[in-house]
Amino acid sequence: MPPTPGRTTALPRPETDAEPRLAPMWRVLLHNDDVTPMEFVVKVLREIFKLNAIASIKLMLEAHFSGVALVVVETREQAEFHIDQAHSMARPRGYPLTFSMEPEE
Ligand code: TYC
């Protein structure tokens, strides 16, 4: 369909060039501890956060060696749900595995 005369077709907004975000985004962080087995951390990252094996191992090692690792950026509701699921997997086994969340900016 030809453009209507006198009207412009969609142009990028010069200020942002990007679509406005509908929902504020939150960072989910993985914290190291001295108790949770490495294999269990990887299992949680795969099963709850749907990360592949390589990404899960890399993140687990990053948290293990540096204290904390960024897992994913998602909406507040998604982050709360995933963290709750992860803690619910760990607590009955007596593991102190901890995730936290913080607003992106
Ligand atoms: N530090 C734990 C250990 O040596 C493994 C671990 C890694 C725990 C990352 C938590 O977020 C974590 N068994």
Short mmCIF file of N, CA and C in Angstrom, two decimals, residues 39-96:
data_model
loop_
_atom_site.label_atom_id
_atom_site.label_comp_id
_atom_site.label_asym_id
_atom_site.label_seq_id
_atom_site.Cartn_x
_atom_site.Cartn_y
_atom_site.Cartn_z
N GLU A 39 27.02 -28.85 41.84
CA GLU A 39 26.08 -29.54 40.93
C GLU A 39 24.65 -29.08 41.17
N PHE A 40 24.32 -28.79 42.43
CA PHE A 40 22.96 -28.36 42.73
C PHE A 40 22.69 -26.95 42.19
N VAL A 41 23.68 -26.08 42.29
CA VAL A 41 23.54 -24.72 41.74
C VAL A 41 23.27 -24.81 40.24
N VAL A 42 24.03 -25.64 39.57
CA VAL A 42 23.86 -25.82 38.12
C VAL A 42 22.46 -26.37 37.81
N LYS A 43 22.01 -27.31 38.61
CA LYS A 43 20.67 -27.91 38.41
C LYS A 43 19.58 -26.83 38.53
N VAL A 44 19.71 -25.97 39.52
CA VAL A 44 18.72 -24.90 39.72
C VAL A 44 18.74 -23.92 38.53
N LEU A 45 19.93 -23.55 38.11
CA LEU A 45 20.02 -22.62 36.98
C LEU A 45 19.41 -23.22 35.72
N ARG A 46 19.58 -24.51 35.52
CA ARG A 46 19.02 -25.18 34.34
C ARG A 46 17.52 -25.34 34.47
N GLU A 47 17.06 -25.80 35.61
CA GLU A 47 15.63 -26.15 35.75
C GLU A 47 14.74 -24.95 35.99
N ILE A 48 15.20 -24.00 36.75
CA ILE A 48 14.36 -22.84 37.08
C ILE A 48 14.56 -21.71 36.08
N PHE A 49 15.82 -21.42 35.77
CA PHE A 49 16.09 -20.29 34.88
C PHE A 49 16.26 -20.71 33.42
N LYS A 50 16.14 -22.00 33.15
CA LYS A 50 16.14 -22.53 31.79
C LYS A 50 17.43 -22.20 31.03
N LEU A 51 18.54 -22.12 31.77
CA LEU A 51 19.83 -21.89 31.12
C LEU A 51 20.41 -23.21 30.65
N ASN A 52 21.21 -23.18 29.59
CA ASN A 52 21.82 -24.43 29.14
C ASN A 52 22.99 -24.82 30.06
N ALA A 53 23.53 -26.00 29.84
CA ALA A 53 24.54 -26.54 30.75
C ALA A 53 25.78 -25.65 30.82
N ILE A 54 26.26 -25.20 29.67
CA ILE A 54 27.49 -24.39 29.65
C ILE A 54 27.27 -23.07 30.38
N ALA A 55 26.17 -22.38 30.06
CA ALA A 55 25.88 -21.10 30.70
C ALA A 55 25.71 -21.28 32.20
N SER A 56 25.08 -22.37 32.61
CA SER A 56 24.85 -22.61 34.04
C SER A 56 26.17 -22.85 34.78
N ILE A 57 27.03 -23.63 34.18
CA ILE A 57 28.34 -23.90 34.81
C ILE A 57 29.16 -22.61 34.91
N LYS A 58 29.15 -21.82 33.83
CA LYS A 58 29.91 -20.55 33.84
C LYS A 58 29.41 -19.62 34.94
N LEU A 59 28.09 -19.50 35.07
CA LEU A 59 27.51 -18.61 36.08
C LEU A 59 27.81 -19.11 37.49
N MET A 60 27.68 -20.41 37.67
CA MET A 60 27.97 -20.99 38.99
C MET A 60 29.43 -20.70 39.38
N LEU A 61 30.34 -20.88 38.42
CA LEU A 61 31.77 -20.64 38.71
C LEU A 61 32.04 -19.16 38.95
N GLU A 62 31.33 -18.29 38.22
CA GLU A 62 31.51 -16.85 38.43
C GLU A 62 31.09 -16.48 39.86
N ALA A 63 29.94 -17.00 40.31
CA ALA A 63 29.50 -16.72 41.68
C ALA A 63 30.48 -17.34 42.68
N HIS A 64 30.92 -18.56 42.40
CA HIS A 64 31.83 -19.26 43.31
C HIS A 64 33.12 -18.48 43.51
N PHE A 65 33.68 -17.95 42.42
CA PHE A 65 34.99 -17.31 42.52
C PHE A 65 34.92 -15.81 42.82
N SER A 66 33.81 -15.15 42.42
CA SER A 66 33.78 -13.69 42.63
C SER A 66 32.73 -13.28 43.67
N GLY A 67 31.88 -14.22 44.10
CA GLY A 67 30.91 -13.91 45.15
C GLY A 67 29.50 -13.70 44.65
N VAL A 68 29.37 -13.21 43.42
CA VAL A 68 28.04 -12.93 42.89
C VAL A 68 28.07 -13.01 41.36
N ALA A 69 26.92 -13.36 40.76
CA ALA A 69 26.84 -13.41 39.30
C ALA A 69 25.44 -12.97 38.85
N LEU A 70 25.39 -12.26 37.73
CA LEU A 70 24.12 -11.83 37.15
C LEU A 70 23.53 -13.00 36.36
N VAL A 71 22.34 -13.43 36.76
CA VAL A 71 21.71 -14.60 36.12
C VAL A 71 20.86 -14.19 34.94
N VAL A 72 19.95 -13.22 35.16
CA VAL A 72 18.99 -12.86 34.13
C VAL A 72 18.40 -11.49 34.46
N VAL A 73 17.87 -10.81 33.45
CA VAL A 73 17.14 -9.56 33.66
C VAL A 73 15.71 -9.80 33.19
N GLU A 74 14.76 -9.57 34.07
CA GLU A 74 13.36 -9.88 33.74
C GLU A 74 12.42 -8.99 34.54
N THR A 75 11.12 -9.16 34.33
CA THR A 75 10.18 -8.31 35.06
C THR A 75 10.20 -8.68 36.55
N ARG A 76 9.67 -7.78 37.36
CA ARG A 76 9.65 -8.01 38.81
C ARG A 76 8.91 -9.30 39.16
N GLU A 77 7.77 -9.52 38.51
CA GLU A 77 6.97 -10.72 38.80
C GLU A 77 7.72 -11.98 38.42
N GLN A 78 8.37 -11.97 37.25
CA GLN A 78 9.13 -13.14 36.82
C GLN A 78 10.29 -13.40 37.78
N ALA A 79 10.99 -12.32 38.16
CA ALA A 79 12.14 -12.47 39.06
C ALA A 79 11.70 -13.04 40.42
N GLU A 80 10.62 -12.49 40.96
CA GLU A 80 10.13 -12.97 42.25
C GLU A 80 9.74 -14.45 42.17
N PHE A 81 9.07 -14.81 41.08
CA PHE A 81 8.63 -16.19 40.90
C PHE A 81 9.82 -17.15 40.80
N HIS A 82 10.80 -16.79 39.98
CA HIS A 82 11.96 -17.67 39.79
C HIS A 82 12.78 -17.81 41.08
N ILE A 83 12.95 -16.70 41.79
CA ILE A 83 13.73 -16.75 43.04
C ILE A 83 13.00 -17.61 44.06
N ASP A 84 11.69 -17.45 44.13
CA ASP A 84 10.91 -18.25 45.08
C ASP A 84 11.02 -19.74 44.74
N GLN A 85 10.93 -20.07 43.47
CA GLN A 85 11.07 -21.47 43.04
C GLN A 85 12.45 -22.02 43.39
N ALA A 86 13.49 -21.21 43.13
CA ALA A 86 14.86 -21.66 43.39
C ALA A 86 15.08 -21.89 44.88
N HIS A 87 14.62 -20.95 45.70
CA HIS A 87 14.78 -21.11 47.15
C HIS A 87 13.96 -22.31 47.65
N SER A 88 12.81 -22.54 47.04
CA SER A 88 11.98 -23.68 47.44
C SER A 88 12.62 -25.02 47.07
N MET A 89 13.47 -25.02 46.06
CA MET A 89 14.22 -26.25 45.74
C MET A 89 15.33 -26.47 46.75
N ALA A 90 15.96 -25.37 47.20
CA ALA A 90 17.16 -25.48 48.03
C ALA A 90 16.85 -25.72 49.51
N ARG A 91 15.85 -25.03 50.05
CA ARG A 91 15.63 -25.05 51.50
C ARG A 91 15.33 -26.44 52.07
N PRO A 92 14.44 -27.24 51.44
CA PRO A 92 14.16 -28.56 52.02
C PRO A 92 15.40 -29.45 52.07
N ARG A 93 16.40 -29.15 51.24
CA ARG A 93 17.64 -29.93 51.23
C ARG A 93 18.66 -29.35 52.20
N GLY A 94 18.30 -28.24 52.86
CA GLY A 94 19.20 -27.62 53.82
C GLY A 94 20.29 -26.77 53.19
N TYR A 95 20.12 -26.39 51.92
CA TYR A 95 21.13 -25.56 51.25
C TYR A 95 20.76 -24.09 51.38
N PRO A 96 21.76 -23.25 51.71
CA PRO A 96 21.49 -21.81 51.87
C PRO A 96 21.57 -21.03 50.55
#
